Short mmCIF file of C-alpha atoms and ligand atoms in Angstrom, two decimals:
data_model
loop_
_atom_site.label_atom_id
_atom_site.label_comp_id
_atom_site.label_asym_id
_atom_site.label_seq_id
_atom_site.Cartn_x
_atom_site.Cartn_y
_atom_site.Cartn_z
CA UNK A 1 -73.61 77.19 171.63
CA UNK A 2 -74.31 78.85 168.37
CA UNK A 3 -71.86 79.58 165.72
CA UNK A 4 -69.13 82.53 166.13
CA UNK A 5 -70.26 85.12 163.04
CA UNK A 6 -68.07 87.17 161.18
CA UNK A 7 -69.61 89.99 159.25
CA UNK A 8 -66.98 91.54 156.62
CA UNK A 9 -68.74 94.97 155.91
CA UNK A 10 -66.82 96.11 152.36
CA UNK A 11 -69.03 100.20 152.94
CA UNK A 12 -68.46 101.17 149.69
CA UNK A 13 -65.63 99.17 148.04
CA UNK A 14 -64.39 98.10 145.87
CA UNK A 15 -64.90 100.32 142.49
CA UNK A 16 -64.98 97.34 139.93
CA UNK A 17 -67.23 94.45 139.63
CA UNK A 18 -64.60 92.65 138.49
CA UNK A 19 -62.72 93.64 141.34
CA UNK A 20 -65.88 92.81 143.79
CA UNK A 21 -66.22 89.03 142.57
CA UNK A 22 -62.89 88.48 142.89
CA UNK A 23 -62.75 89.47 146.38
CA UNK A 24 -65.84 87.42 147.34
CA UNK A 25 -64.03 84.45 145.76
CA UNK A 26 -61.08 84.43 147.18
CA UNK A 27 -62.47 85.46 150.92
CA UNK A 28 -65.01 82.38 150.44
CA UNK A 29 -62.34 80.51 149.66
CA UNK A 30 -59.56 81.32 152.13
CA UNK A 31 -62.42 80.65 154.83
CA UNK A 32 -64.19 77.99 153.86
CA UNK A 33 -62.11 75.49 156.02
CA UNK A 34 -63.63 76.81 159.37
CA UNK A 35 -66.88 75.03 159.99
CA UNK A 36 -67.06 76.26 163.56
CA UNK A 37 -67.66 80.08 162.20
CA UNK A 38 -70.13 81.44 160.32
CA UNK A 39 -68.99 84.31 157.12
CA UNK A 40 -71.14 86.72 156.29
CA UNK A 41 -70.16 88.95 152.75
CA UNK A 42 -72.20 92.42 152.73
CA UNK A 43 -70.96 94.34 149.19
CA UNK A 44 -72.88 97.06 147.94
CA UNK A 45 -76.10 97.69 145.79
CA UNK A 46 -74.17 96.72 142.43
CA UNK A 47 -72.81 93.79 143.56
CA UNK A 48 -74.67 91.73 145.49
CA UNK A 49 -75.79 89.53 142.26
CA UNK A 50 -72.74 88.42 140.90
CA UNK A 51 -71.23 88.00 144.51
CA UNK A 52 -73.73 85.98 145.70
CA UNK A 53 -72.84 83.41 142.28
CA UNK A 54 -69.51 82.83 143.43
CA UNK A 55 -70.09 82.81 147.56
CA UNK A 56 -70.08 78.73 148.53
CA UNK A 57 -69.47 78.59 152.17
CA UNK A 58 -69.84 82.35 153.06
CA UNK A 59 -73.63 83.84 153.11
CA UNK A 60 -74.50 86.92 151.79
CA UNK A 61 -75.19 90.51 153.55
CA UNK A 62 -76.18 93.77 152.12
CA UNK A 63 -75.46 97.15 153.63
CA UNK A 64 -78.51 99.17 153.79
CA UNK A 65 -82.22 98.64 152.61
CA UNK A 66 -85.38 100.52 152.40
CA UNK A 67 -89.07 100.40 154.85
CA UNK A 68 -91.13 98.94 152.02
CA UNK A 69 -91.10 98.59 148.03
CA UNK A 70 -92.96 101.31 145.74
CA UNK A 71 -92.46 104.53 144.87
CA UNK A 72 -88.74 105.24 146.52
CA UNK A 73 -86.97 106.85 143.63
CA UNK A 74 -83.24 105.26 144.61
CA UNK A 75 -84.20 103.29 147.58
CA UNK A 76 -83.64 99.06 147.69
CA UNK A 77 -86.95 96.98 148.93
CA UNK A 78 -86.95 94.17 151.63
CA UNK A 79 -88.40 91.77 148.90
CA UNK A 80 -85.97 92.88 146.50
CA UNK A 81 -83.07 92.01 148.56
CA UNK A 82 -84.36 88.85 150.23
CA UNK A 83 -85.50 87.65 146.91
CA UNK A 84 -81.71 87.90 146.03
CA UNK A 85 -80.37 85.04 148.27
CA UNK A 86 -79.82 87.70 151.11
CA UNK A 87 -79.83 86.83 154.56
CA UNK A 88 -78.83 89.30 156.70
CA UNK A 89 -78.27 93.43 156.37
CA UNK A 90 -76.69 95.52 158.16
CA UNK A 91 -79.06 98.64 159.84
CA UNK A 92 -78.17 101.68 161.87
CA UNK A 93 -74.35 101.90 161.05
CA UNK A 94 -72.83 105.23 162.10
CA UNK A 95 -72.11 106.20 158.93
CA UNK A 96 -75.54 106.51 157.48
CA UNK A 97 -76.23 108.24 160.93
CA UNK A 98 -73.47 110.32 160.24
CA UNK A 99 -73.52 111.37 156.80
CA UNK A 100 -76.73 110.83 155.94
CA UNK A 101 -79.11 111.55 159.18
CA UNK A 102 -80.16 108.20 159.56
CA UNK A 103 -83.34 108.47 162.76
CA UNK A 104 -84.12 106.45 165.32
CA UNK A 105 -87.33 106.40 163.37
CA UNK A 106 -86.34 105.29 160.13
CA UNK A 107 -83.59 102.85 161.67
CA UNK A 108 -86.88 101.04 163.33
CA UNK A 109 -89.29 100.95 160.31
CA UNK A 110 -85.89 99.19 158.86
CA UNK A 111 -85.70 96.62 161.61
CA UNK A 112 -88.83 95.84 161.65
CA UNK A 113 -89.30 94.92 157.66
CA UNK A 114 -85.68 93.17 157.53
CA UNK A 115 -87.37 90.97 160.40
CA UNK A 116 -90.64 90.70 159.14
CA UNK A 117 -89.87 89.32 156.04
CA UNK A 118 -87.94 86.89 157.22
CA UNK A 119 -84.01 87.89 157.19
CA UNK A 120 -81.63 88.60 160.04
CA UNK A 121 -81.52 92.51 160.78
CA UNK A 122 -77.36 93.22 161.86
CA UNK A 123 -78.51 96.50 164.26
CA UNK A 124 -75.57 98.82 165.52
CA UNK A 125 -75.81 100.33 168.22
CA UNK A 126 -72.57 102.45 169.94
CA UNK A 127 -72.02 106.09 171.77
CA UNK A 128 -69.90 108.84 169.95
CA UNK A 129 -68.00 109.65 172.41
CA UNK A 130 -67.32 107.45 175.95
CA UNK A 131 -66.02 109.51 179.02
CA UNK A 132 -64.63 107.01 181.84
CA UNK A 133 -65.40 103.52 181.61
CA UNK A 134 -69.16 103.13 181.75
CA UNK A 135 -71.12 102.32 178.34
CA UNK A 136 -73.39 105.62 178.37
CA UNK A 137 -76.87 104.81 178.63
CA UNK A 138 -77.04 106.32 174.88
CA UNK A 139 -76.79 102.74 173.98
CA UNK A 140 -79.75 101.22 175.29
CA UNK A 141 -81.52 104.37 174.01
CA UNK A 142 -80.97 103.44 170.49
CA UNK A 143 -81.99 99.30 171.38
CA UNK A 144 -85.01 100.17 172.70
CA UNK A 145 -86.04 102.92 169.79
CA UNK A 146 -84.79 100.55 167.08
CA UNK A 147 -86.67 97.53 168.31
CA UNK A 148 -89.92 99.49 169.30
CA UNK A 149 -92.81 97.14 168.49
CA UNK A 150 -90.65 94.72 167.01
CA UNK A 151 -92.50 91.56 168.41
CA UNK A 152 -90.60 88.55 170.45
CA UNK A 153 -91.04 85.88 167.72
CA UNK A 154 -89.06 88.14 164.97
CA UNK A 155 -86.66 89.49 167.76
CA UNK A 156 -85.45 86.20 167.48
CA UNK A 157 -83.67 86.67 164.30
CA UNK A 158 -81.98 90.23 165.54
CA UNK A 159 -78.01 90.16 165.73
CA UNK A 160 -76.81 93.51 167.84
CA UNK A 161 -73.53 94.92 166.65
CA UNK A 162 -71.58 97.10 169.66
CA UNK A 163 -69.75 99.79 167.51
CA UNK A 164 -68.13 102.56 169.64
CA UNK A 165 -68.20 105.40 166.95
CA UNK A 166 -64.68 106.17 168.50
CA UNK A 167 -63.68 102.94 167.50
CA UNK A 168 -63.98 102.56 163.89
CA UNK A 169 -60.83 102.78 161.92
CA UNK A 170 -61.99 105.45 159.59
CA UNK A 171 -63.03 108.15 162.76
CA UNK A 172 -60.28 110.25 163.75
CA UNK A 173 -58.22 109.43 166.17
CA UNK A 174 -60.00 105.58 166.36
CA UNK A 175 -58.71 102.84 168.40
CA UNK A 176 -60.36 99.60 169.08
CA UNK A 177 -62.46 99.16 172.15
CA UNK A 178 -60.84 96.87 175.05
CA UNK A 179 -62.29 93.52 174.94
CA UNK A 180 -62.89 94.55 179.24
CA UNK A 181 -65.48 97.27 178.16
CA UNK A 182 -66.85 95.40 175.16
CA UNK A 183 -67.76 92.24 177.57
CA UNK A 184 -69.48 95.52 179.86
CA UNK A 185 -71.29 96.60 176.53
CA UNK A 186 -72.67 93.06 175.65
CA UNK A 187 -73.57 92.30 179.64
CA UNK A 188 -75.73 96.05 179.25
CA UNK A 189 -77.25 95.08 175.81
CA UNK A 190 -78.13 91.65 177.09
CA UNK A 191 -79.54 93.40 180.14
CA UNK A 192 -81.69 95.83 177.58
CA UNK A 193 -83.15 92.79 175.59
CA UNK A 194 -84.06 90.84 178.48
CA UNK A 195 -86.12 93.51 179.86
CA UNK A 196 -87.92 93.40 176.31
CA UNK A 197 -88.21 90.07 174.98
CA UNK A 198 -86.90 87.84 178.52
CA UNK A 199 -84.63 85.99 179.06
CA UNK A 200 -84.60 83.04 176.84
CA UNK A 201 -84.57 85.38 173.87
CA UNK A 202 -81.69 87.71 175.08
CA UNK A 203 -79.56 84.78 175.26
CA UNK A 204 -80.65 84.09 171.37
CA UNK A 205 -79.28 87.12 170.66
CA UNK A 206 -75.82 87.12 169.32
CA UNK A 207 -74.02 90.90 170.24
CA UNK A 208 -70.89 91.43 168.46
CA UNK A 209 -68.06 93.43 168.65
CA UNK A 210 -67.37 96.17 165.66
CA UNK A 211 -64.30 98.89 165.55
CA UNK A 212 -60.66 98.44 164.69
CA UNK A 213 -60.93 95.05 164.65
CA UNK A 214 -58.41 92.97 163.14
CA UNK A 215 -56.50 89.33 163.38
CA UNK A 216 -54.32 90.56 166.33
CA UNK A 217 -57.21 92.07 168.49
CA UNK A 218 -59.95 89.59 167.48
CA UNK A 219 -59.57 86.79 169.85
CA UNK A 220 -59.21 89.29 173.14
CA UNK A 221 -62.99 90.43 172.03
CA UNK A 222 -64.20 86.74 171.61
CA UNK A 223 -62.48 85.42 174.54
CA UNK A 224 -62.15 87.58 177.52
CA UNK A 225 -64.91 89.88 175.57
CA UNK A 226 -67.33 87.06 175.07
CA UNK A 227 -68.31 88.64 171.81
CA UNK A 228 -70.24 86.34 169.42
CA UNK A 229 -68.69 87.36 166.51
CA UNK A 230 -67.47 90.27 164.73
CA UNK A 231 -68.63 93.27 162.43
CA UNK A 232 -65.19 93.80 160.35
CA UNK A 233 -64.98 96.69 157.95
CA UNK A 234 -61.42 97.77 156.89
CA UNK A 235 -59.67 94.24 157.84
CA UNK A 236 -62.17 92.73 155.41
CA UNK A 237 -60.98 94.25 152.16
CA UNK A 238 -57.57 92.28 152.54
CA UNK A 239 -58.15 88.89 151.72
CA UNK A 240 -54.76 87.97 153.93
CA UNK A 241 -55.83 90.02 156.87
CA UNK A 242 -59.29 88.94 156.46
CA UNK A 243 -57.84 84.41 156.25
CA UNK A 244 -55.78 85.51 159.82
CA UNK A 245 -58.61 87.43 161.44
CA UNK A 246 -61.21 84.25 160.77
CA UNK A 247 -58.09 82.01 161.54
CA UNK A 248 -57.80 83.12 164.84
CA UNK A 249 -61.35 83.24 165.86
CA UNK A 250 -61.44 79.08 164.64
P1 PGA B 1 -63.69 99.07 160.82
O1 PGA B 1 -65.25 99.29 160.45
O2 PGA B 1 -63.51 97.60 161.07
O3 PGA B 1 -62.94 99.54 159.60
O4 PGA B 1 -63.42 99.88 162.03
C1 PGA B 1 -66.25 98.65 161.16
C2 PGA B 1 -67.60 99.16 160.71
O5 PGA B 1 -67.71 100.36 160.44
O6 PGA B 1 -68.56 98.39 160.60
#
């Protein structure tokens, strides 16, 4: 059974590099104990250098990258980033949907050069708005646009984060999923990759639970949720919060 991974997305916080390092260090260090999970640390942009210089058991994320390298006034390139120590990044969040129109289209050319080069693409997926207790087919829309000619061999390195919209702590109104409908989620998106890549590779690939979630509701979505792991955004700024939420998961 692979590792449980925890994915502490800090959006854009904190305001300090001074303040940035000294979160990475002390979240590395409160969770370094667990050998049985695997921490991933996604800053932004400015920080990623100096975090990844004080990260020793956590691995480093980013946010956000660009399609390619060239002439992208303000954009961050695939080399760039992987040549940086980074492993994973996070594509198709909400909030670059949101606020800054973030396609289907663009989302995929993402995917597809995060896996290409050779680093684990963190893809969310989730529905704005859920009415009754199926996961709206919205879902498996955005899988199978994201992942369009993504071939099986890269797919391999893919990580799907379930994020109801509804559920993240900075939406109005947000409450976390219930581990019941998250388990439905990951059964759909397993279901969606394994009529793409087969079985063998579904399995592969880890789906995790993002929203709301925190060290009390954490273990309902990894137990009776069967999530693989987590994609934490507010609970990850708190360094106490953060040592609980890991500490339960162990
Ligand atoms: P939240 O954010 O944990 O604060 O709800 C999760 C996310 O947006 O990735």
């Amino acid at each position: 059974m692979s590792k449980k991974i925890i994915i502490a997305n800090w959006k854009s916080n904190p305001a300090s590099l001074k303040e940035a390092v000294l979160l990475a260090q002390k979240t590395d260090r409160a969770v370094s104990k667990y050998r049985s999970i695997e921490v991933i640390i996604a800053p932004p942009f400015p920080f990623l250098a100096a975090t990844k210089e004080v990260l020793k058991k956590t691995k480093l994320g980013a946010q956000n990258v660009f399609w390619s390298g060239g002439p992208y006034t303000g954009e961050v390139s695939p080399t760039q980033l992987k040549n940086l120590g980074v492993g994973y990044v996070i594509v198709g969040h909400s909030e670059r949907k949101i606020y800054l129109g973030e396609t289907d289209e663009l989302i995929n050319k993402k995917v597809r050069a995060i896996l290409e080069i050779g680093m684990s693409a963190v893809l969310c997926v989730g529905e704005r708005e859920r009415i009754g207790s199926e996961i709206p087919a919205v879902v498996g829309e955005q899988l199978k646009k994201a992942l369009k000619g993504v071939n099986k061999k890269f797919a391999k390195r893919l990580l799907v984060a379930y994020e109801p919209v509804w559920a993240i702590s900075t939406q109005p109104h947000a409450r976390p999923d219930t581990p019941d409908s998250a388990f439905r989620a990951k059964l759909y998106i397993k279901r969606v990759l394994a009529g793409l890549y087969g079985r063998s590779v579904s399995e592969a690939i880890r789906v995790i639970y993002g929203g709301s979630v925190n060290s009390k509701n954490i273990s309902g979505f990894l137990r009776e949720g069967k999530m693989e792991g987590a994609l934490v955004g507010g609970a990850s700024l708190n360094v106490q919060e953060f040592a609980a939420l890991t500490r339960a998961v162990r």
